[in-house]
Short mmCIF file of C-alpha atoms and ligand atoms in Angstrom, two decimals:
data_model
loop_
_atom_site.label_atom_id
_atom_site.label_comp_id
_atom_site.label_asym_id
_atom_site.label_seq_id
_atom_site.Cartn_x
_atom_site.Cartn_y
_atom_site.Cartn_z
CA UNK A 1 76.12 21.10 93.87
CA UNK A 2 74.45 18.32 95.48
CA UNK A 3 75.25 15.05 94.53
CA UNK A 4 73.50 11.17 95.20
CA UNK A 5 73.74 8.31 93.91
CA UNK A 6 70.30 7.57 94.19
CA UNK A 7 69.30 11.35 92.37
CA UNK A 8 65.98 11.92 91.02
CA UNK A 9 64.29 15.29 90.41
CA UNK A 10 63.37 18.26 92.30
CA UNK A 11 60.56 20.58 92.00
CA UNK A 12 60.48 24.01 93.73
CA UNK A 13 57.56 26.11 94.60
CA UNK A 14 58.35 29.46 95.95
CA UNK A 15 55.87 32.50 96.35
CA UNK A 16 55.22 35.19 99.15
CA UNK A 17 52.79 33.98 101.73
CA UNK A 18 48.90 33.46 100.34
CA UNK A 19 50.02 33.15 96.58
CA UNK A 20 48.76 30.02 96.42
CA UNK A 21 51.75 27.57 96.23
CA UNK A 22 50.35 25.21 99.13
CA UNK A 23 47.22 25.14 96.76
CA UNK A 24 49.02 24.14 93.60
CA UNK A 25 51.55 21.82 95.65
CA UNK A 26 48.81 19.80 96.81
CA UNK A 27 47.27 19.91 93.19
CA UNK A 28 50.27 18.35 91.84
CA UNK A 29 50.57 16.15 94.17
CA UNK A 30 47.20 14.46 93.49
CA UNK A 31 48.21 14.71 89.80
CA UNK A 32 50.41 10.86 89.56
CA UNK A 33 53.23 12.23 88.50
CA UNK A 34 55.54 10.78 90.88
CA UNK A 35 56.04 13.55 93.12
CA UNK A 36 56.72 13.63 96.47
CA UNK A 37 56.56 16.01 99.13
CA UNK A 38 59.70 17.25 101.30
CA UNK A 39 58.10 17.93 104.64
CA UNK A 40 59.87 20.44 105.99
CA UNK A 41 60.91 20.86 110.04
CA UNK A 42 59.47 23.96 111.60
CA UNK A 43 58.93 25.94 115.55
CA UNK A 44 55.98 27.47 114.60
CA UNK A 45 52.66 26.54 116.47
CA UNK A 46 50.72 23.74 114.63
CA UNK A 47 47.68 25.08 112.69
CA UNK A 48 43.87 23.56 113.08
CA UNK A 49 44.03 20.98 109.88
CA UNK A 50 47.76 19.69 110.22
CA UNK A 51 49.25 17.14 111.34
CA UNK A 52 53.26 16.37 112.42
CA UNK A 53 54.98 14.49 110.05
CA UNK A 54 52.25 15.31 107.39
CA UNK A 55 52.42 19.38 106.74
CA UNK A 56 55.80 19.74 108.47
CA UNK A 57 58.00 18.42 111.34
CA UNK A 58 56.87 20.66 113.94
CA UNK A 59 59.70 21.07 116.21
CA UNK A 60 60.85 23.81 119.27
CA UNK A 61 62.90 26.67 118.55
CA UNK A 62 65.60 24.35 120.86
CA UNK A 63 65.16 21.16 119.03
CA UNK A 64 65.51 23.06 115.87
CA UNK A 65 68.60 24.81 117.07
CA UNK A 66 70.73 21.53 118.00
CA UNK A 67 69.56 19.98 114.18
CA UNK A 68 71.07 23.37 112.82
CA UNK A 69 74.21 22.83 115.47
CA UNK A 70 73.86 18.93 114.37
CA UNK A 71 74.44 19.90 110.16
CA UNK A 72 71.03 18.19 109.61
CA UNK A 73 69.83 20.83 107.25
CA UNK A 74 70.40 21.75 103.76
CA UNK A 75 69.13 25.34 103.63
CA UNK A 76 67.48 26.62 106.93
CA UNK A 77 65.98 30.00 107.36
CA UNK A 78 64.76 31.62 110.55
CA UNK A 79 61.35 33.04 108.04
CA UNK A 80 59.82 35.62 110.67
CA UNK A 81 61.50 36.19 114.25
CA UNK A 82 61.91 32.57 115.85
CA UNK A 83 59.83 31.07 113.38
CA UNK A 84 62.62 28.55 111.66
CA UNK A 85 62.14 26.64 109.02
CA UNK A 86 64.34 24.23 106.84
CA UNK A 87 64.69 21.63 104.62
CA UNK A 88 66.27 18.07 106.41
CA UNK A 89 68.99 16.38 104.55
CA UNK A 90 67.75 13.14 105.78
CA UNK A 91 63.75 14.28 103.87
CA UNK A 92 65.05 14.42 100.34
CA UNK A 93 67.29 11.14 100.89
CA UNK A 94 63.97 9.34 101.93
CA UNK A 95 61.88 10.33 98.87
CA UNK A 96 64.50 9.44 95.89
CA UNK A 97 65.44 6.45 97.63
CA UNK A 98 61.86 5.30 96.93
CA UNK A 99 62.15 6.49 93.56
CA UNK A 100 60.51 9.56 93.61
CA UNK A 101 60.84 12.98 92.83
CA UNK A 102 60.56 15.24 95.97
CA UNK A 103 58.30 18.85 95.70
CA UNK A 104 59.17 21.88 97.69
CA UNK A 105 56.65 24.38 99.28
CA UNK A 106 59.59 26.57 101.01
CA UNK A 107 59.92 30.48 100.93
CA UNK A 108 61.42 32.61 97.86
CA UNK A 109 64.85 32.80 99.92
CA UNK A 110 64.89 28.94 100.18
CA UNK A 111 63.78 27.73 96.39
CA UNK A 112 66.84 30.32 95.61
CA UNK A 113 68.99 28.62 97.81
CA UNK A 114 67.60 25.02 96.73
CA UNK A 115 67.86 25.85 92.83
CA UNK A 116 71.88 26.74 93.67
CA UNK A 117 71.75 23.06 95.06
CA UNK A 118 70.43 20.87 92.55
CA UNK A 119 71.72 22.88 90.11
CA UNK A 120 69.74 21.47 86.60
CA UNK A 121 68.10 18.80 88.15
CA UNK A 122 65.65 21.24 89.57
CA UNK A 123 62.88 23.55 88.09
CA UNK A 124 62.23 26.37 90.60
CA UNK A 125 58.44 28.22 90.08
CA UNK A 126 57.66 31.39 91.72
CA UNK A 127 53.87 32.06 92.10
CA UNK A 128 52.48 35.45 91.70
CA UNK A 129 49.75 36.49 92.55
CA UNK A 130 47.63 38.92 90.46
CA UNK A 131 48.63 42.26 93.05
CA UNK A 132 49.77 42.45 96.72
CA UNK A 133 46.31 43.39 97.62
CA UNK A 134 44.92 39.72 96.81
CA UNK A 135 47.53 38.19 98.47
CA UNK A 136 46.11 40.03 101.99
CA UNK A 137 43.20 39.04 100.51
CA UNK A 138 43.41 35.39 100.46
CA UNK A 139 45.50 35.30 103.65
CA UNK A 140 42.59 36.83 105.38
CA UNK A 141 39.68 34.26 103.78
CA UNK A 142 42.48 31.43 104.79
CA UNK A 143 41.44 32.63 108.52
CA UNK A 144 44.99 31.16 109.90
CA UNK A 145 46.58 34.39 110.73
CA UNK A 146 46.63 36.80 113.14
CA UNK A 147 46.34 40.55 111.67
CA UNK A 148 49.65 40.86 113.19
CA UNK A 149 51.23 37.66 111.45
CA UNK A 150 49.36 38.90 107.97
CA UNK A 151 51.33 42.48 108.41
CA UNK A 152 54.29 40.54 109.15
CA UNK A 153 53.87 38.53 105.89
CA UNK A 154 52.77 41.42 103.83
CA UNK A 155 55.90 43.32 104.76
CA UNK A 156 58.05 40.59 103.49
CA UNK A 157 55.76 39.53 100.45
CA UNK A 158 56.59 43.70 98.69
CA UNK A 159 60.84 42.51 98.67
CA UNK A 160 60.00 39.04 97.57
CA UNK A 161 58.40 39.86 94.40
CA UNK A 162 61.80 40.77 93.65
CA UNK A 163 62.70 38.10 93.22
CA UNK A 164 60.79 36.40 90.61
CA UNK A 165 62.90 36.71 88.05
CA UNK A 166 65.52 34.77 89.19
CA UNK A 167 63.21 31.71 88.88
CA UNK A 168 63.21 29.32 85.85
CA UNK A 169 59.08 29.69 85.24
CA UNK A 170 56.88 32.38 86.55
CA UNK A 171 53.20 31.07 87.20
CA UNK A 172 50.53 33.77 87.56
CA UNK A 173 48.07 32.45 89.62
CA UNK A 174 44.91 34.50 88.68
CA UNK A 175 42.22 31.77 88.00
CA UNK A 176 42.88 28.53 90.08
CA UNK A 177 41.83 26.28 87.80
CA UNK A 178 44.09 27.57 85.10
CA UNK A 179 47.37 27.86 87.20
CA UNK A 180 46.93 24.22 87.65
CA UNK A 181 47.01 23.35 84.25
CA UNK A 182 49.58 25.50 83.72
CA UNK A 183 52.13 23.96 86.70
CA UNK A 184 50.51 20.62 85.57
CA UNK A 185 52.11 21.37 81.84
CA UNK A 186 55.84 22.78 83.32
CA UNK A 187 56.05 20.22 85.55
CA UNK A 188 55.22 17.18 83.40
CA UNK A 189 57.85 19.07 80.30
CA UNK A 190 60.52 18.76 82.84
CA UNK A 191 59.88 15.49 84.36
CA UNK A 192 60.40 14.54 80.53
CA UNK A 193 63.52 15.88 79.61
P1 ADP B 201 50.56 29.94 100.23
O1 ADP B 201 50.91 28.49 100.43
O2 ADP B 201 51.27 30.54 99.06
O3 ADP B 201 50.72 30.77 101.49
P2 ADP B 201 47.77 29.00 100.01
O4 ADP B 201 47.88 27.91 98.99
O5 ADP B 201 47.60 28.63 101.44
O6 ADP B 201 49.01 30.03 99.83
O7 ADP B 201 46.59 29.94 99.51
C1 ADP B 201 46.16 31.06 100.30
C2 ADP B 201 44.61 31.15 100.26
O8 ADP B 201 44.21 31.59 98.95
C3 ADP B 201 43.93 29.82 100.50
O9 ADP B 201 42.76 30.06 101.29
C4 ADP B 201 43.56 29.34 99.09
O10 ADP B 201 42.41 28.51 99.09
C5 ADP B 201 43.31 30.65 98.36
N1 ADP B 201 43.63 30.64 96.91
C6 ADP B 201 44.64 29.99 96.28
N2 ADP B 201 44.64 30.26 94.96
C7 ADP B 201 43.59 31.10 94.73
C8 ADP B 201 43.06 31.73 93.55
N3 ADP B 201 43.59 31.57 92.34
N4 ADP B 201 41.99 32.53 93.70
C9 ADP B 201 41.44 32.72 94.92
N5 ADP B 201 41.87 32.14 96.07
C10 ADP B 201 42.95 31.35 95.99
P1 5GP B 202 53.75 28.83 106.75
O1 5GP B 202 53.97 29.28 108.17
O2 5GP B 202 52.72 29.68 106.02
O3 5GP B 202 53.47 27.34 106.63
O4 5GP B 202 55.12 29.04 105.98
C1 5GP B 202 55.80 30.26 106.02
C2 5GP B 202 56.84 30.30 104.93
O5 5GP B 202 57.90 29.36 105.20
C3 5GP B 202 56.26 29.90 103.57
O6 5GP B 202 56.75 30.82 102.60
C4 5GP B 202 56.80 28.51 103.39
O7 5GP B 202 56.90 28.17 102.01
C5 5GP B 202 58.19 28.65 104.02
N1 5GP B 202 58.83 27.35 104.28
C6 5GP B 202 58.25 26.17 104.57
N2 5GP B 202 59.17 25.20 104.68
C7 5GP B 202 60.37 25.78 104.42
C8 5GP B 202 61.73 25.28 104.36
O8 5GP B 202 62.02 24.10 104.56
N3 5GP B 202 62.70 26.18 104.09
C9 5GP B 202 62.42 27.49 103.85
N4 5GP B 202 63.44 28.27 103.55
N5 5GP B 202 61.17 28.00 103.91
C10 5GP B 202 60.17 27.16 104.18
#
């Protein structure tokens, strides 16, 4: 279990690809309630719209390597084939320092592996969305994948649902607007306890 002197709270969003949880992250994060987001370190190619330092630590697959040879990470995960991803030690130090709590957007492996970490100081979410078929569907109208990459991400996304119950709240995210309110109300009841 993870342990800091300076500890505040964590908040884990986990979903298969084109759930939504980027959505609802960045919801949240506009919402005051003294969140703050872990950017994560990545290799994959940036994406028109994001920035380094911003959306994540864009890094090469041999930089990424030598922080994973280094012990920089807490929970790493190579996501698709040389496509790593992971969570810096040094990112979650930075946040409660400040006095914040820090907000995850990682993959349904990761907020397991996260959740282990923090133990009760973290609520883990997985979002669902309504079927499999509108999560193609939305990664489609997001227009930022390849039809290979959105194969690639469907393939993954059938396992991953089963996983969902191994997370403390399930959010459906059907209607936007009401998935908001409802990760708006979890989130501010554990903040408060
Ligand atoms: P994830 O981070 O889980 O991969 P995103 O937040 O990027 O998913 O959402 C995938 C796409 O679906 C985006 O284009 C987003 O605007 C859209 N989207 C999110 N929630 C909904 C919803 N409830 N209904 C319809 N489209 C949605
Ligand atoms: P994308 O390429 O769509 O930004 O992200 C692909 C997947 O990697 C998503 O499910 C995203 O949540 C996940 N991801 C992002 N950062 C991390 C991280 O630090 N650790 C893990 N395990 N997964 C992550």
């Amino acid at each position: 279990m993870y342990s800091d002197k300076a500890q505040g709270k964590a908040i884990i969003f986990s979903a298969p690809s084109g759930a939504g949880k980027t959505t609802i992250v960045h919801h949240l994060l506009s919402c005051n309630l003294g969140l703050e987001f872990s950017v994560s370190a990545c290799s994959r190619a940036m994406r028109k719209g994001e920035a380094n330092g911003v959306d994540y630590y864009f890094l090469s697959v041999e930089e990424f390597r030598k922080k994973i040879a280094n012990k920089e990470f807490l929970e790493w995960e190579e996501v698709y084939t040389d496509h790593f991803y992971g969570t810096l030690q040094s990112e979650i130090e930075r946040i409660w320092k400040k006095g914040h709590h820090v907000i995850f957007d990682v993959d349904v492996v990761g907020g397991i592996n996260l959740k282990k970490i923090f133990g009760p100081n973290a609520l883990s979410v997985f979002v669902k969305a309504p079927s499999i078929a509108h999560l193609e569907a939305r990664l489609k109208t997001r227009s930022t994948e390849t039809p290979e990459s959105i194969a690639r991400r469907m393939a993954k996304a059938e396992i991953e649902m089963g996983y969902a119950e191994k997370f403390d709240h399930i959010l459906l995210n059907d209607d936007l607007q009401r998935a908001f309110a409802e990760a708006e109300q979890v989130v501010k009841q554990f903040l408060n306890s």
